[in-house]
Coordinates of C-alpha atoms in Angstrom, one line a residue:
X1 CA 29.6 -158.8 154.1
X2 CA 28.2 -155.6 152.7
X3 CA 24.6 -154.8 153.2
X4 CA 22.5 -155.1 150.1
X5 CA 20.2 -152.3 149.3
X6 CA 17.8 -152.4 146.4
X7 CA 18.3 -149.6 143.9
X8 CA 14.8 -148.3 144.4
X9 CA 15.4 -148.1 148.2
X10 CA 18.7 -146.2 148.1
X11 CA 17.1 -142.8 148.5
X12 CA 15.2 -143.9 151.6
X13 CA 18.3 -145.6 153.0
X14 CA 20.4 -142.4 152.7
X15 CA 17.7 -140.2 153.9
X16 CA 17.4 -142.2 157.1
X17 CA 21.2 -142.1 157.5
X18 CA 21.2 -138.3 157.2
X19 CA 18.4 -137.9 159.7
X20 CA 20.1 -140.2 162.3
X21 CA 23.4 -138.4 161.8
X22 CA 21.9 -134.9 162.2
X23 CA 20.2 -136.0 165.4
X24 CA 23.3 -137.5 166.9
X25 CA 25.5 -134.5 165.9
X26 CA 23.1 -132.0 167.3
X27 CA 23.0 -133.8 170.7
X28 CA 26.8 -134.1 170.6
X29 CA 27.1 -130.4 169.7
X30 CA 24.8 -129.3 172.6
X31 CA 26.8 -131.5 175.1
X32 CA 30.2 -130.1 174.0
X33 CA 28.9 -126.5 173.9
X34 CA 27.7 -126.9 177.5
X35 CA 31.0 -128.5 178.5
X36 CA 33.0 -125.5 177.1
X37 CA 30.6 -122.8 178.5
X38 CA 32.1 -121.2 181.6
X39 CA 30.1 -121.4 184.8
X40 CA 29.3 -118.6 187.2
X41 CA 25.7 -119.3 188.2
X42 CA 25.2 -122.1 185.6
X43 CA 22.4 -120.2 184.0
X44 CA 24.1 -119.9 180.6
X45 CA 25.3 -123.5 180.5
X46 CA 21.9 -124.8 181.3
X47 CA 20.1 -122.5 178.9
X48 CA 21.4 -124.2 175.8
X49 CA 18.7 -126.2 174.0
X50 CA 18.3 -127.8 170.6
X51 CA 15.9 -128.0 167.8
X52 CA 16.1 -131.0 165.4
X53 CA 14.3 -131.2 162.1
X54 CA 14.9 -134.1 159.6
X55 CA 17.9 -132.4 157.9
X56 CA 18.8 -129.6 160.2
X57 CA 20.0 -129.5 163.8
X58 CA 20.4 -126.3 165.8
X59 CA 21.8 -125.6 169.2
X60 CA 20.7 -122.3 170.7
X61 CA 20.2 -120.1 173.8
X62 CA 18.2 -117.0 174.5
X63 CA 20.3 -115.8 177.3
X64 CA 21.2 -112.1 176.5
X65 CA 24.8 -112.4 177.7
X66 CA 25.6 -115.5 175.7
X67 CA 27.1 -113.5 172.8
X68 CA 29.7 -111.7 174.9
X69 CA 30.7 -114.8 176.8
X70 CA 30.8 -117.1 173.7
X71 CA 32.2 -114.8 171.1
X72 CA 33.6 -111.8 172.8
X73 CA 31.3 -109.5 170.8
X74 CA 28.6 -107.0 171.9
X75 CA 30.4 -106.6 175.2
X76 CA 28.3 -105.0 178.0
X77 CA 29.6 -101.7 179.4
X78 CA 30.4 -103.3 182.7
X79 CA 33.2 -105.3 180.9
X80 CA 35.1 -102.0 180.1
X81 CA 35.5 -103.0 176.4
X82 CA 37.5 -106.1 177.3
X83 CA 36.6 -109.8 176.9
X84 CA 36.2 -110.9 180.5
X85 CA 35.3 -114.3 181.7
X86 CA 36.6 -115.9 184.9
X87 CA 40.4 -116.6 184.4
X88 CA 40.1 -120.1 185.8
X89 CA 37.8 -121.1 183.0
X90 CA 40.3 -120.4 180.2
X91 CA 37.3 -119.6 177.9
X92 CA 38.3 -119.0 174.3
X93 CA 36.4 -116.4 172.3
X94 CA 34.4 -118.1 169.6
X95 CA 34.3 -121.5 171.2
X96 CA 31.0 -122.5 169.6
X97 CA 32.6 -122.1 166.2
X98 CA 35.5 -124.3 167.4
X99 CA 33.0 -126.9 168.6
X100 CA 31.3 -126.8 165.2
X101 CA 34.6 -127.4 163.4
X102 CA 35.3 -130.4 165.7
X103 CA 31.9 -131.8 164.8
X104 CA 32.7 -132.0 161.1
X105 CA 34.8 -135.1 161.6
X106 CA 32.3 -136.6 164.1
X107 CA 29.6 -136.1 161.5
X108 CA 31.6 -137.8 158.8
X109 CA 32.4 -140.8 161.1
X110 CA 28.8 -141.1 162.2
X111 CA 27.5 -141.0 158.7
X112 CA 29.8 -143.8 157.7
X113 CA 28.7 -145.9 160.7
X114 CA 25.0 -145.3 160.3

């Protein structure tokens, strides 16, 4: 049977659904980003953190070499102008954007479940 929600309560109901969904998606996004981050010393992978506000979730790092590793941009001179991560990691340039794309379906599913 469907849950009954009084009309005057519908705004609060959906607000709480959005807040829960943002929180779950942010935690999921952080976990998947860490999983896809190549490991040398583990510093980059462990540096990712999150910030969650009621309607916004953010996954971030302040490690200076995160951009070249994650996106293949702003390459350091020592890389000789080429995207270089360890071959055994099979790292894909732009993997954080790919993770965000995967989260779209997760968010839709979680919102429906909430």
